[in-house]
PDB file of C-alpha atoms in Angstrom:
ATOM      1  CA  UNK A   1     -25.773 150.409 -71.982  1.00 95.00           C
ATOM      2  CA  UNK A   2     -26.384 147.670 -69.545  1.00 98.00           C
ATOM      3  CA  UNK A   3     -29.026 148.564 -66.841  1.00 98.00           C
ATOM      4  CA  UNK A   4     -29.958 146.784 -63.569  1.00 98.00           C
ATOM      5  CA  UNK A   5     -33.286 147.759 -62.139  1.00 98.00           C
ATOM      6  CA  UNK A   6     -34.497 147.784 -58.509  1.00 98.00           C
ATOM      7  CA  UNK A   7     -38.218 148.428 -57.646  1.00 97.00           C
ATOM      8  CA  UNK A   8     -41.202 147.515 -55.796  1.00 95.00           C
ATOM      9  CA  UNK A   9     -44.044 149.822 -56.619  1.00 95.00           C
ATOM     10  CA  UNK A  10     -46.266 150.601 -59.598  1.00 95.00           C
ATOM     11  CA  UNK A  11     -44.106 153.798 -60.264  1.00 96.00           C
ATOM     12  CA  UNK A  12     -41.283 151.406 -60.645  1.00 97.00           C
ATOM     13  CA  UNK A  13     -42.995 149.446 -63.099  1.00 97.00           C
ATOM     14  CA  UNK A  14     -43.666 152.581 -65.240  1.00 97.00           C
ATOM     15  CA  UNK A  15     -40.150 153.554 -65.323  1.00 98.00           C
ATOM     16  CA  UNK A  16     -38.918 150.137 -66.135  1.00 98.00           C
ATOM     17  CA  UNK A  17     -41.236 150.162 -69.103  1.00 98.00           C
ATOM     18  CA  UNK A  18     -39.599 153.318 -70.457  1.00 98.00           C
ATOM     19  CA  UNK A  19     -36.148 151.577 -70.174  1.00 98.00           C
ATOM     20  CA  UNK A  20     -37.402 148.496 -71.972  1.00 97.00           C
ATOM     21  CA  UNK A  21     -38.658 150.706 -74.784  1.00 96.00           C
ATOM     22  CA  UNK A  22     -35.197 152.294 -75.045  1.00 96.00           C
ATOM     23  CA  UNK A  23     -32.140 150.930 -76.795  1.00 93.00           C
ATOM     24  CA  UNK A  24     -30.649 149.842 -73.490  1.00 97.00           C
ATOM     25  CA  UNK A  25     -30.336 146.368 -72.115  1.00 97.00           C
ATOM     26  CA  UNK A  26     -31.932 145.264 -68.906  1.00 98.00           C
ATOM     27  CA  UNK A  27     -29.558 142.851 -67.454  1.00 98.00           C
ATOM     28  CA  UNK A  28     -31.645 142.008 -64.366  1.00 98.00           C
ATOM     29  CA  UNK A  29     -34.330 143.155 -61.883  1.00 98.00           C
ATOM     30  CA  UNK A  30     -34.609 142.899 -58.079  1.00 98.00           C
ATOM     31  CA  UNK A  31     -37.813 143.082 -56.294  1.00 97.00           C
ATOM     32  CA  UNK A  32     -39.475 141.960 -52.989  1.00 95.00           C
ATOM     33  CA  UNK A  33     -41.910 138.996 -52.851  1.00 91.00           C
ATOM     34  CA  UNK A  34     -44.228 140.779 -50.540  1.00 76.00           C
ATOM     35  CA  UNK A  35     -44.339 144.138 -49.206  1.00 64.00           C
ATOM     36  CA  UNK A  36     -46.323 145.570 -46.167  1.00 64.00           C
ATOM     37  CA  UNK A  37     -44.827 149.109 -46.389  1.00 61.00           C
ATOM     38  CA  UNK A  38     -45.913 150.202 -49.762  1.00 65.00           C
ATOM     39  CA  UNK A  39     -49.633 150.284 -50.418  1.00 79.00           C
ATOM     40  CA  UNK A  40     -48.867 150.637 -54.157  1.00 87.00           C
ATOM     41  CA  UNK A  41     -46.753 147.373 -54.088  1.00 91.00           C
ATOM     42  CA  UNK A  42     -45.898 145.707 -57.478  1.00 94.00           C
ATOM     43  CA  UNK A  43     -44.279 142.472 -58.165  1.00 96.00           C
ATOM     44  CA  UNK A  44     -41.386 143.640 -60.519  1.00 97.00           C
ATOM     45  CA  UNK A  45     -39.824 140.161 -60.342  1.00 97.00           C
ATOM     46  CA  UNK A  46     -42.919 138.283 -61.761  1.00 96.00           C
ATOM     47  CA  UNK A  47     -43.449 141.232 -64.376  1.00 97.00           C
ATOM     48  CA  UNK A  48     -39.841 140.780 -65.411  1.00 97.00           C
ATOM     49  CA  UNK A  49     -39.699 136.935 -65.658  1.00 97.00           C
ATOM     50  CA  UNK A  50     -42.758 137.105 -68.056  1.00 97.00           C
ATOM     51  CA  UNK A  51     -40.485 139.177 -70.314  1.00 96.00           C
ATOM     52  CA  UNK A  52     -37.530 136.805 -70.040  1.00 96.00           C
ATOM     53  CA  UNK A  53     -35.567 139.118 -67.882  1.00 97.00           C
ATOM     54  CA  UNK A  54     -33.478 137.546 -65.251  1.00 97.00           C
ATOM     55  CA  UNK A  55     -34.673 138.600 -61.759  1.00 98.00           C
ATOM     56  CA  UNK A  56     -34.593 137.977 -58.089  1.00 98.00           C
ATOM     57  CA  UNK A  57     -36.364 138.661 -54.842  1.00 97.00           C
ATOM     58  CA  UNK A  58     -34.335 140.026 -51.938  1.00 96.00           C
ATOM     59  CA  UNK A  59     -35.257 140.599 -48.314  1.00 92.00           C
ATOM     60  CA  UNK A  60     -32.012 142.604 -47.980  1.00 95.00           C
ATOM     61  CA  UNK A  61     -30.667 144.608 -50.943  1.00 96.00           C
ATOM     62  CA  UNK A  62     -27.266 144.967 -49.137  1.00 97.00           C
ATOM     63  CA  UNK A  63     -26.697 141.357 -48.519  1.00 97.00           C
ATOM     64  CA  UNK A  64     -23.568 139.491 -49.731  1.00 96.00           C
ATOM     65  CA  UNK A  65     -25.703 137.213 -52.036  1.00 97.00           C
ATOM     66  CA  UNK A  66     -27.536 140.043 -53.606  1.00 97.00           C
ATOM     67  CA  UNK A  67     -24.387 141.967 -54.122  1.00 98.00           C
ATOM     68  CA  UNK A  68     -22.728 139.026 -55.829  1.00 98.00           C
ATOM     69  CA  UNK A  69     -25.835 138.562 -57.999  1.00 98.00           C
ATOM     70  CA  UNK A  70     -25.630 142.282 -59.128  1.00 98.00           C
ATOM     71  CA  UNK A  71     -21.878 142.157 -59.829  1.00 98.00           C
ATOM     72  CA  UNK A  72     -22.382 139.193 -62.043  1.00 97.00           C
ATOM     73  CA  UNK A  73     -24.768 141.181 -64.299  1.00 97.00           C
ATOM     74  CA  UNK A  74     -21.989 143.808 -64.767  1.00 98.00           C
ATOM     75  CA  UNK A  75     -24.360 146.691 -65.041  1.00 98.00           C
ATOM     76  CA  UNK A  76     -23.151 150.060 -66.291  1.00 98.00           C
ATOM     77  CA  UNK A  77     -26.042 151.765 -64.517  1.00 98.00           C
ATOM     78  CA  UNK A  78     -28.519 150.997 -61.738  1.00 98.00           C
ATOM     79  CA  UNK A  79     -31.943 152.482 -61.535  1.00 98.00           C
ATOM     80  CA  UNK A  80     -33.378 152.151 -57.837  1.00 98.00           C
ATOM     81  CA  UNK A  81     -37.076 153.271 -57.897  1.00 97.00           C
ATOM     82  CA  UNK A  82     -39.579 152.981 -55.206  1.00 93.00           C
ATOM     83  CA  UNK A  83     -37.303 151.073 -52.619  1.00 93.00           C
ATOM     84  CA  UNK A  84     -37.784 151.751 -48.903  1.00 87.00           C
ATOM     85  CA  UNK A  85     -34.144 150.598 -47.926  1.00 90.00           C
ATOM     86  CA  UNK A  86     -30.918 152.614 -48.299  1.00 94.00           C
ATOM     87  CA  UNK A  87     -28.209 151.106 -50.514  1.00 96.00           C
ATOM     88  CA  UNK A  88     -24.969 150.788 -48.812  1.00 96.00           C
ATOM     89  CA  UNK A  89     -21.498 151.852 -50.268  1.00 96.00           C
ATOM     90  CA  UNK A  90     -20.575 148.372 -51.585  1.00 97.00           C
ATOM     91  CA  UNK A  91     -23.739 148.191 -53.819  1.00 97.00           C
ATOM     92  CA  UNK A  92     -23.604 152.009 -54.958  1.00 97.00           C
ATOM     93  CA  UNK A  93     -20.014 151.446 -56.226  1.00 97.00           C
ATOM     94  CA  UNK A  94     -20.793 148.562 -58.486  1.00 98.00           C
ATOM     95  CA  UNK A  95     -22.071 150.248 -61.721  1.00 98.00           C
ATOM     96  CA  UNK A  96     -19.413 152.618 -63.212  1.00 97.00           C
ATOM     97  CA  UNK A  97     -22.082 155.185 -64.229  1.00 97.00           C
ATOM     98  CA  UNK A  98     -23.708 155.177 -60.744  1.00 97.00           C
ATOM     99  CA  UNK A  99     -27.078 154.432 -59.199  1.00 98.00           C
ATOM    100  CA  UNK A 100     -30.081 156.624 -60.022  1.00 98.00           C
ATOM    101  CA  UNK A 101     -32.839 157.217 -57.376  1.00 97.00           C
ATOM    102  CA  UNK A 102     -36.035 159.004 -57.426  1.00 98.00           C
ATOM    103  CA  UNK A 103     -38.051 161.210 -54.889  1.00 97.00           C
ATOM    104  CA  UNK A 104     -41.231 163.050 -55.491  1.00 97.00           C
ATOM    105  CA  UNK A 105     -40.250 166.275 -53.809  1.00 97.00           C
ATOM    106  CA  UNK A 106     -38.469 169.582 -54.372  1.00 95.00           C
ATOM    107  CA  UNK A 107     -35.202 168.154 -53.057  1.00 96.00           C
ATOM    108  CA  UNK A 108     -33.496 168.924 -50.565  1.00 96.00           C
ATOM    109  CA  UNK A 109     -36.923 169.953 -49.078  1.00 95.00           C
ATOM    110  CA  UNK A 110     -39.213 167.050 -47.793  1.00 95.00           C
ATOM    111  CA  UNK A 111     -36.824 164.127 -47.820  1.00 94.00           C
ATOM    112  CA  UNK A 112     -38.183 160.820 -46.199  1.00 93.00           C
ATOM    113  CA  UNK A 113     -41.208 158.945 -46.148  1.00 92.00           C
ATOM    114  CA  UNK A 114     -44.547 159.416 -47.898  1.00 93.00           C
ATOM    115  CA  UNK A 115     -43.961 162.573 -49.862  1.00 96.00           C
ATOM    116  CA  UNK A 116     -47.120 162.391 -51.816  1.00 96.00           C
ATOM    117  CA  UNK A 117     -49.326 161.842 -48.778  1.00 96.00           C
ATOM    118  CA  UNK A 118     -47.660 164.429 -46.812  1.00 96.00           C
ATOM    119  CA  UNK A 119     -47.689 167.064 -49.673  1.00 97.00           C
ATOM    120  CA  UNK A 120     -51.558 166.725 -49.945  1.00 97.00           C
ATOM    121  CA  UNK A 121     -52.351 166.377 -46.282  1.00 96.00           C
ATOM    122  CA  UNK A 122     -50.334 169.574 -45.513  1.00 95.00           C
ATOM    123  CA  UNK A 123     -52.000 171.505 -48.283  1.00 95.00           C
ATOM    124  CA  UNK A 124     -48.798 172.253 -50.261  1.00 96.00           C
ATOM    125  CA  UNK A 125     -49.132 174.031 -53.589  1.00 96.00           C
ATOM    126  CA  UNK A 126     -46.355 172.167 -55.503  1.00 97.00           C
ATOM    127  CA  UNK A 127     -44.487 168.934 -55.344  1.00 98.00           C
ATOM    128  CA  UNK A 128     -41.177 167.986 -57.192  1.00 97.00           C
ATOM    129  CA  UNK A 129     -40.355 164.867 -59.328  1.00 98.00           C
ATOM    130  CA  UNK A 130     -36.598 164.435 -58.935  1.00 98.00           C
ATOM    131  CA  UNK A 131     -34.067 161.986 -60.136  1.00 98.00           C
ATOM    132  CA  UNK A 132     -30.730 162.016 -58.581  1.00 97.00           C
ATOM    133  CA  UNK A 133     -27.457 159.892 -58.196  1.00 98.00           C
ATOM    134  CA  UNK A 134     -27.752 158.014 -54.894  1.00 97.00           C
ATOM    135  CA  UNK A 135     -25.105 158.211 -52.227  1.00 94.00           C
ATOM    136  CA  UNK A 136     -25.153 156.598 -48.744  1.00 90.00           C
ATOM    137  CA  UNK A 137     -27.480 159.335 -47.274  1.00 90.00           C
ATOM    138  CA  UNK A 138     -31.333 159.241 -47.920  1.00 90.00           C
ATOM    139  CA  UNK A 139     -32.352 161.505 -50.799  1.00 92.00           C
ATOM    140  CA  UNK A 140     -29.165 163.229 -50.673  1.00 92.00           C
ATOM    141  CA  UNK A 141     -27.333 162.933 -54.104  1.00 94.00           C
ATOM    142  CA  UNK A 142     -26.682 165.255 -56.948  1.00 97.00           C
ATOM    143  CA  UNK A 143     -29.733 165.953 -58.943  1.00 97.00           C
ATOM    144  CA  UNK A 144     -29.958 164.867 -62.506  1.00 98.00           C
ATOM    145  CA  UNK A 145     -33.609 165.884 -63.537  1.00 98.00           C
ATOM    146  CA  UNK A 146     -36.132 168.050 -61.417  1.00 98.00           C
ATOM    147  CA  UNK A 147     -39.563 169.048 -62.565  1.00 98.00           C
ATOM    148  CA  UNK A 148     -41.920 171.065 -60.422  1.00 98.00           C
ATOM    149  CA  UNK A 149     -45.609 170.074 -60.591  1.00 98.00           C
ATOM    150  CA  UNK A 150     -48.601 172.343 -59.386  1.00 97.00           C
ATOM    151  CA  UNK A 151     -50.708 170.577 -56.825  1.00 97.00           C
ATOM    152  CA  UNK A 152     -54.202 171.168 -58.291  1.00 94.00           C
ATOM    153  CA  UNK A 153     -57.053 172.199 -55.856  1.00 91.00           C
ATOM    154  CA  UNK A 154     -58.797 169.211 -54.275  1.00 91.00           C
ATOM    155  CA  UNK A 155     -56.538 166.648 -56.032  1.00 96.00           C
ATOM    156  CA  UNK A 156     -56.330 163.275 -54.504  1.00 96.00           C
ATOM    157  CA  UNK A 157     -53.268 160.845 -54.261  1.00 96.00           C
ATOM    158  CA  UNK A 158     -54.389 158.799 -57.122  1.00 95.00           C
ATOM    159  CA  UNK A 159     -54.466 161.662 -59.578  1.00 97.00           C
ATOM    160  CA  UNK A 160     -51.296 163.172 -58.327  1.00 97.00           C
ATOM    161  CA  UNK A 161     -49.591 159.735 -58.520  1.00 96.00           C
ATOM    162  CA  UNK A 162     -50.618 159.531 -62.134  1.00 96.00           C
ATOM    163  CA  UNK A 163     -49.352 163.045 -62.823  1.00 97.00           C
ATOM    164  CA  UNK A 164     -45.984 162.307 -61.355  1.00 98.00           C
ATOM    165  CA  UNK A 165     -45.848 158.930 -63.326  1.00 97.00           C
ATOM    166  CA  UNK A 166     -46.383 160.721 -66.642  1.00 98.00           C
ATOM    167  CA  UNK A 167     -43.684 163.366 -65.637  1.00 98.00           C
ATOM    168  CA  UNK A 168     -41.369 160.913 -64.510  1.00 98.00           C
ATOM    169  CA  UNK A 169     -41.520 158.754 -67.557  1.00 98.00           C
ATOM    170  CA  UNK A 170     -40.772 161.810 -69.653  1.00 98.00           C
ATOM    171  CA  UNK A 171     -37.746 162.628 -67.439  1.00 98.00           C
ATOM    172  CA  UNK A 172     -36.289 159.179 -67.778  1.00 98.00           C
ATOM    173  CA  UNK A 173     -36.516 159.340 -71.684  1.00 98.00           C
ATOM    174  CA  UNK A 174     -34.389 162.457 -71.546  1.00 98.00           C
ATOM    175  CA  UNK A 175     -31.963 160.927 -69.021  1.00 98.00           C
ATOM    176  CA  UNK A 176     -31.259 157.977 -71.116  1.00 98.00           C
ATOM    177  CA  UNK A 177     -30.860 160.055 -74.174  1.00 97.00           C
ATOM    178  CA  UNK A 178     -28.194 162.230 -72.195  1.00 97.00           C
ATOM    179  CA  UNK A 179     -26.274 158.921 -71.261  1.00 97.00           C
ATOM    180  CA  UNK A 180     -26.325 157.637 -74.880  1.00 94.00           C
ATOM    181  CA  UNK A 181     -24.867 161.000 -75.959  1.00 94.00           C
ATOM    182  CA  UNK A 182     -22.255 161.159 -73.063  1.00 93.00           C
ATOM    183  CA  UNK A 183     -23.496 164.475 -71.900  1.00 93.00           C
ATOM    184  CA  UNK A 184     -25.309 163.613 -68.529  1.00 95.00           C
ATOM    185  CA  UNK A 185     -25.075 166.477 -66.116  1.00 95.00           C
ATOM    186  CA  UNK A 186     -25.906 166.663 -62.475  1.00 95.00           C
ATOM    187  CA  UNK A 187     -25.963 169.492 -59.773  1.00 95.00           C
ATOM    188  CA  UNK A 188     -25.485 169.571 -56.005  1.00 94.00           C
ATOM    189  CA  UNK A 189     -28.630 170.026 -54.125  1.00 93.00           C
ATOM    190  CA  UNK A 190     -29.114 173.438 -52.773  1.00 92.00           C
ATOM    191  CA  UNK A 191     -27.175 174.211 -49.542  1.00 88.00           C
ATOM    192  CA  UNK A 192     -30.233 174.594 -47.250  1.00 90.00           C
ATOM    193  CA  UNK A 193     -31.035 172.760 -44.256  1.00 89.00           C
ATOM    194  CA  UNK A 194     -33.321 169.637 -45.377  1.00 91.00           C
ATOM    195  CA  UNK A 195     -36.443 168.469 -43.669  1.00 93.00           C
ATOM    196  CA  UNK A 196     -37.355 164.793 -43.344  1.00 92.00           C
ATOM    197  CA  UNK A 197     -40.860 163.562 -43.244  1.00 92.00           C
ATOM    198  CA  UNK A 198     -41.496 160.541 -40.983  1.00 92.00           C
ATOM    199  CA  UNK A 199     -43.210 157.308 -41.949  1.00 90.00           C
ATOM    200  CA  UNK A 200     -46.923 157.652 -41.311  1.00 88.00           C
ATOM    201  CA  UNK A 201     -48.868 155.404 -38.879  1.00 89.00           C
ATOM    202  CA  UNK A 202     -52.415 154.146 -38.412  1.00 89.00           C
ATOM    203  CA  UNK A 203     -53.402 157.185 -36.294  1.00 91.00           C
ATOM    204  CA  UNK A 204     -52.289 159.508 -38.960  1.00 93.00           C
ATOM    205  CA  UNK A 205     -55.050 158.378 -41.089  1.00 95.00           C
ATOM    206  CA  UNK A 206     -57.821 158.739 -38.443  1.00 96.00           C
ATOM    207  CA  UNK A 207     -60.217 161.664 -39.007  1.00 97.00           C
ATOM    208  CA  UNK A 208     -60.423 163.950 -36.039  1.00 96.00           C
ATOM    209  CA  UNK A 209     -63.542 165.840 -36.365  1.00 96.00           C
ATOM    210  CA  UNK A 210     -62.158 168.799 -34.465  1.00 96.00           C
ATOM    211  CA  UNK A 211     -60.091 169.556 -37.490  1.00 96.00           C
ATOM    212  CA  UNK A 212     -61.482 171.917 -40.050  1.00 96.00           C
ATOM    213  CA  UNK A 213     -63.229 170.649 -42.924  1.00 97.00           C
ATOM    214  CA  UNK A 214     -60.638 171.870 -45.060  1.00 96.00           C
ATOM    215  CA  UNK A 215     -57.828 169.793 -43.322  1.00 97.00           C
ATOM    216  CA  UNK A 216     -60.166 166.782 -43.199  1.00 97.00           C
ATOM    217  CA  UNK A 217     -60.700 166.991 -46.991  1.00 97.00           C
ATOM    218  CA  UNK A 218     -56.906 167.223 -47.438  1.00 97.00           C
ATOM    219  CA  UNK A 219     -56.486 164.178 -45.352  1.00 97.00           C
ATOM    220  CA  UNK A 220     -58.985 162.105 -47.275  1.00 97.00           C
ATOM    221  CA  UNK A 221     -57.457 163.214 -50.607  1.00 97.00           C
ATOM    222  CA  UNK A 222     -53.958 162.343 -49.342  1.00 97.00           C
ATOM    223  CA  UNK A 223     -54.764 158.926 -48.415  1.00 96.00           C
ATOM    224  CA  UNK A 224     -56.947 158.080 -51.438  1.00 95.00           C
ATOM    225  CA  UNK A 225     -55.855 155.079 -53.707  1.00 91.00           C
ATOM    226  CA  UNK A 226     -53.397 153.591 -54.017  1.00 90.00           C
ATOM    227  CA  UNK A 227     -53.201 154.338 -50.240  1.00 92.00           C
ATOM    228  CA  UNK A 228     -55.381 152.885 -47.601  1.00 92.00           C
ATOM    229  CA  UNK A 229     -57.926 155.619 -47.090  1.00 95.00           C
ATOM    230  CA  UNK A 230     -58.709 158.043 -44.309  1.00 97.00           C
ATOM    231  CA  UNK A 231     -60.883 156.500 -41.751  1.00 97.00           C
ATOM    232  CA  UNK A 232     -62.985 157.033 -38.618  1.00 95.00           C
ATOM    233  CA  UNK A 233     -64.527 154.753 -35.910  1.00 92.00           C
ATOM    234  CA  UNK A 234     -68.250 154.683 -35.386  1.00 88.00           C
ATOM    235  CA  UNK A 235     -69.687 152.283 -32.792  1.00 85.00           C
ATOM    236  CA  UNK A 236     -66.526 150.405 -32.765  1.00 89.00           C
ATOM    237  CA  UNK A 237     -66.552 149.915 -36.387  1.00 92.00           C
ATOM    238  CA  UNK A 238     -63.997 151.283 -38.950  1.00 95.00           C
ATOM    239  CA  UNK A 239     -65.302 153.199 -41.978  1.00 96.00           C
ATOM    240  CA  UNK A 240     -62.943 154.357 -44.821  1.00 97.00           C
ATOM    241  CA  UNK A 241     -63.944 157.589 -46.576  1.00 97.00           C
ATOM    242  CA  UNK A 242     -62.781 157.868 -50.186  1.00 97.00           C
ATOM    243  CA  UNK A 243     -64.425 161.009 -51.284  1.00 96.00           C
ATOM    244  CA  UNK A 244     -65.944 164.205 -49.546  1.00 96.00           C
ATOM    245  CA  UNK A 245     -67.142 167.718 -49.989  1.00 97.00           C
ATOM    246  CA  UNK A 246     -66.530 170.644 -47.870  1.00 97.00           C
ATOM    247  CA  UNK A 247     -69.960 172.420 -46.714  1.00 95.00           C
ATOM    248  CA  UNK A 248     -69.516 175.972 -45.644  1.00 94.00           C
ATOM    249  CA  UNK A 249     -71.383 177.038 -42.462  1.00 89.00           C
ATOM    250  CA  UNK A 250     -71.080 179.058 -39.173  1.00 84.00           C
ATOM    251  CA  UNK A 251     -72.973 176.902 -37.001  1.00 85.00           C
ATOM    252  CA  UNK A 252     -72.357 177.351 -33.266  1.00 84.00           C
ATOM    253  CA  UNK A 253     -73.004 175.071 -30.089  1.00 87.00           C
ATOM    254  CA  UNK A 254     -72.768 171.932 -32.103  1.00 92.00           C
ATOM    255  CA  UNK A 255     -69.863 169.683 -31.256  1.00 93.00           C
ATOM    256  CA  UNK A 256     -67.468 168.313 -33.864  1.00 94.00           C
ATOM    257  CA  UNK A 257     -68.393 164.915 -35.178  1.00 93.00           C
ATOM    258  CA  UNK A 258     -72.317 165.241 -35.019  1.00 92.00           C
ATOM    259  CA  UNK A 259     -74.176 164.518 -38.094  1.00 92.00           C
ATOM    260  CA  UNK A 260     -76.222 167.703 -38.794  1.00 91.00           C
ATOM    261  CA  UNK A 261     -78.068 166.494 -41.951  1.00 91.00           C
ATOM    262  CA  UNK A 262     -78.442 164.165 -44.752  1.00 91.00           C
ATOM    263  CA  UNK A 263     -78.085 165.449 -48.193  1.00 89.00           C
ATOM    264  CA  UNK A 264     -78.842 163.243 -51.218  1.00 89.00           C
ATOM    265  CA  UNK A 265     -78.267 160.330 -48.825  1.00 89.00           C
ATOM    266  CA  UNK A 266     -74.944 161.525 -47.837  1.00 92.00           C
ATOM    267  CA  UNK A 267     -74.248 162.503 -44.201  1.00 93.00           C
ATOM    268  CA  UNK A 268     -73.062 165.929 -43.455  1.00 95.00           C
ATOM    269  CA  UNK A 269     -70.663 165.969 -40.333  1.00 95.00           C
ATOM    270  CA  UNK A 270     -69.816 169.123 -38.189  1.00 96.00           C
ATOM    271  CA  UNK A 271     -66.157 169.810 -38.070  1.00 96.00           C
ATOM    272  CA  UNK A 272     -64.059 172.126 -35.913  1.00 95.00           C
ATOM    273  CA  UNK A 273     -64.655 174.737 -38.856  1.00 95.00           C
ATOM    274  CA  UNK A 274     -67.320 174.184 -41.345  1.00 96.00           C
ATOM    275  CA  UNK A 275     -68.783 170.784 -42.195  1.00 97.00           C
ATOM    276  CA  UNK A 276     -67.981 167.895 -44.618  1.00 97.00           C
ATOM    277  CA  UNK A 277     -70.259 165.815 -46.669  1.00 97.00           C
ATOM    278  CA  UNK A 278     -69.201 162.169 -46.960  1.00 96.00           C
ATOM    279  CA  UNK A 279     -69.832 161.151 -50.432  1.00 95.00           C
ATOM    280  CA  UNK A 280     -68.069 157.697 -50.512  1.00 95.00           C
ATOM    281  CA  UNK A 281     -67.750 155.483 -47.342  1.00 95.00           C
ATOM    282  CA  UNK A 282     -66.842 151.765 -47.106  1.00 94.00           C
ATOM    283  CA  UNK A 283     -68.870 150.003 -45.721  1.00 93.00           C
ATOM    284  CA  UNK A 284     -71.989 152.237 -46.068  1.00 87.00           C
ATOM    285  CA  UNK A 285     -73.432 153.751 -43.056  1.00 84.00           C
ATOM    286  CA  UNK A 286     -76.961 152.648 -42.088  1.00 79.00           C
ATOM    287  CA  UNK A 287     -78.462 156.158 -42.182  1.00 74.00           C
ATOM    288  CA  UNK A 288     -81.846 154.917 -41.028  1.00 72.00           C
ATOM    289  CA  UNK A 289     -80.632 154.171 -37.587  1.00 67.00           C
ATOM    290  CA  UNK A 290     -78.623 157.464 -37.132  1.00 70.00           C
ATOM    291  CA  UNK A 291     -79.974 160.463 -35.210  1.00 68.00           C
ATOM    292  CA  UNK A 292     -79.131 163.895 -36.621  1.00 64.00           C
ATOM    293  CA  UNK A 293     -80.221 167.592 -36.108  1.00 55.00           C
TER     294      UNK A 293
END
C-alpha cells in the first residue's frame, strides 16, 4: 500500500516510524518549515529526506501546487497527524482508501485545540487516543480505533504525551494490519452534541494565586514540556514553573500570592485554597531578597 504522510509534531514522527517499519511504501511526506503554533514542532521534511523519502514543505496544505504534488504520488492512503489546518474536499478525495487523522480525546467529546493541555488543566480522569477517517469538519469522521487512557494523579503533559504516543503506535500497527487483510472497519461517532476546546492563549498559562492549589498544580502539569510552561510575573519579570507540590493548610487572613515560608530552599505560596511549594522555577528566585511570614 502506498502511503503519503502529513505531519509537523513529535507525535507525527513516532507514527511515521511505525509506518516505515511496516511493509507499506511511504511515497512522500509533507511538513512545515517553521511552526509557531505547536510547541512540540518536529521537522518531518528534514527527517524524511535523510531517509531518501521525497518530501516538501507547504504553507497551505490545500493549495493547488500541494494538491498536484500529492496526486503525482498516487497514494492509496494518507495519514494526517499533528496538522493544525483542515483538509479540504479536493485533498480528502485523492487517496481511494481515505485520509486518517488523529485526536487525543474521547471523540466526539473535546474536539478542537490543545486536548492534552485542557484535559490536565481541567482535572479530567481520562483521555482518548482516537484515529478516524477525516472529513471536511474538524475531528468529525468515522472512528477507526479508539483507546481510553486513565489520566494518572498528578501526571504532567510530558508523561501523558509519552503514554499517548505508546498507545498510538500500537493502534497504528493494528490499523495497518487491518488494511493489509482488507478488513478495516469504522464506526460513526456517537450522536451526542460535541464540545470544542478553543486555542489557548498567553493568559491561560498565567498563574492566578487566587485559584486553589489543586487547580494551580493542574495548570503547571498541563503546560509542562513539550509545552511552554505555566508562569507568573514577579517584579515585572516572568518566571516559569515546571514542578510544584500542594501544601495543605487552613491559613486565614493571608492574601493569595504571599510567600508564607521557605522549605528546603523552595518558596511556599498561599493560594485561594491551601498553598503550593514551587520546586522548579526558571529563572531561579533570589530568595534572600524576598520577605515572607
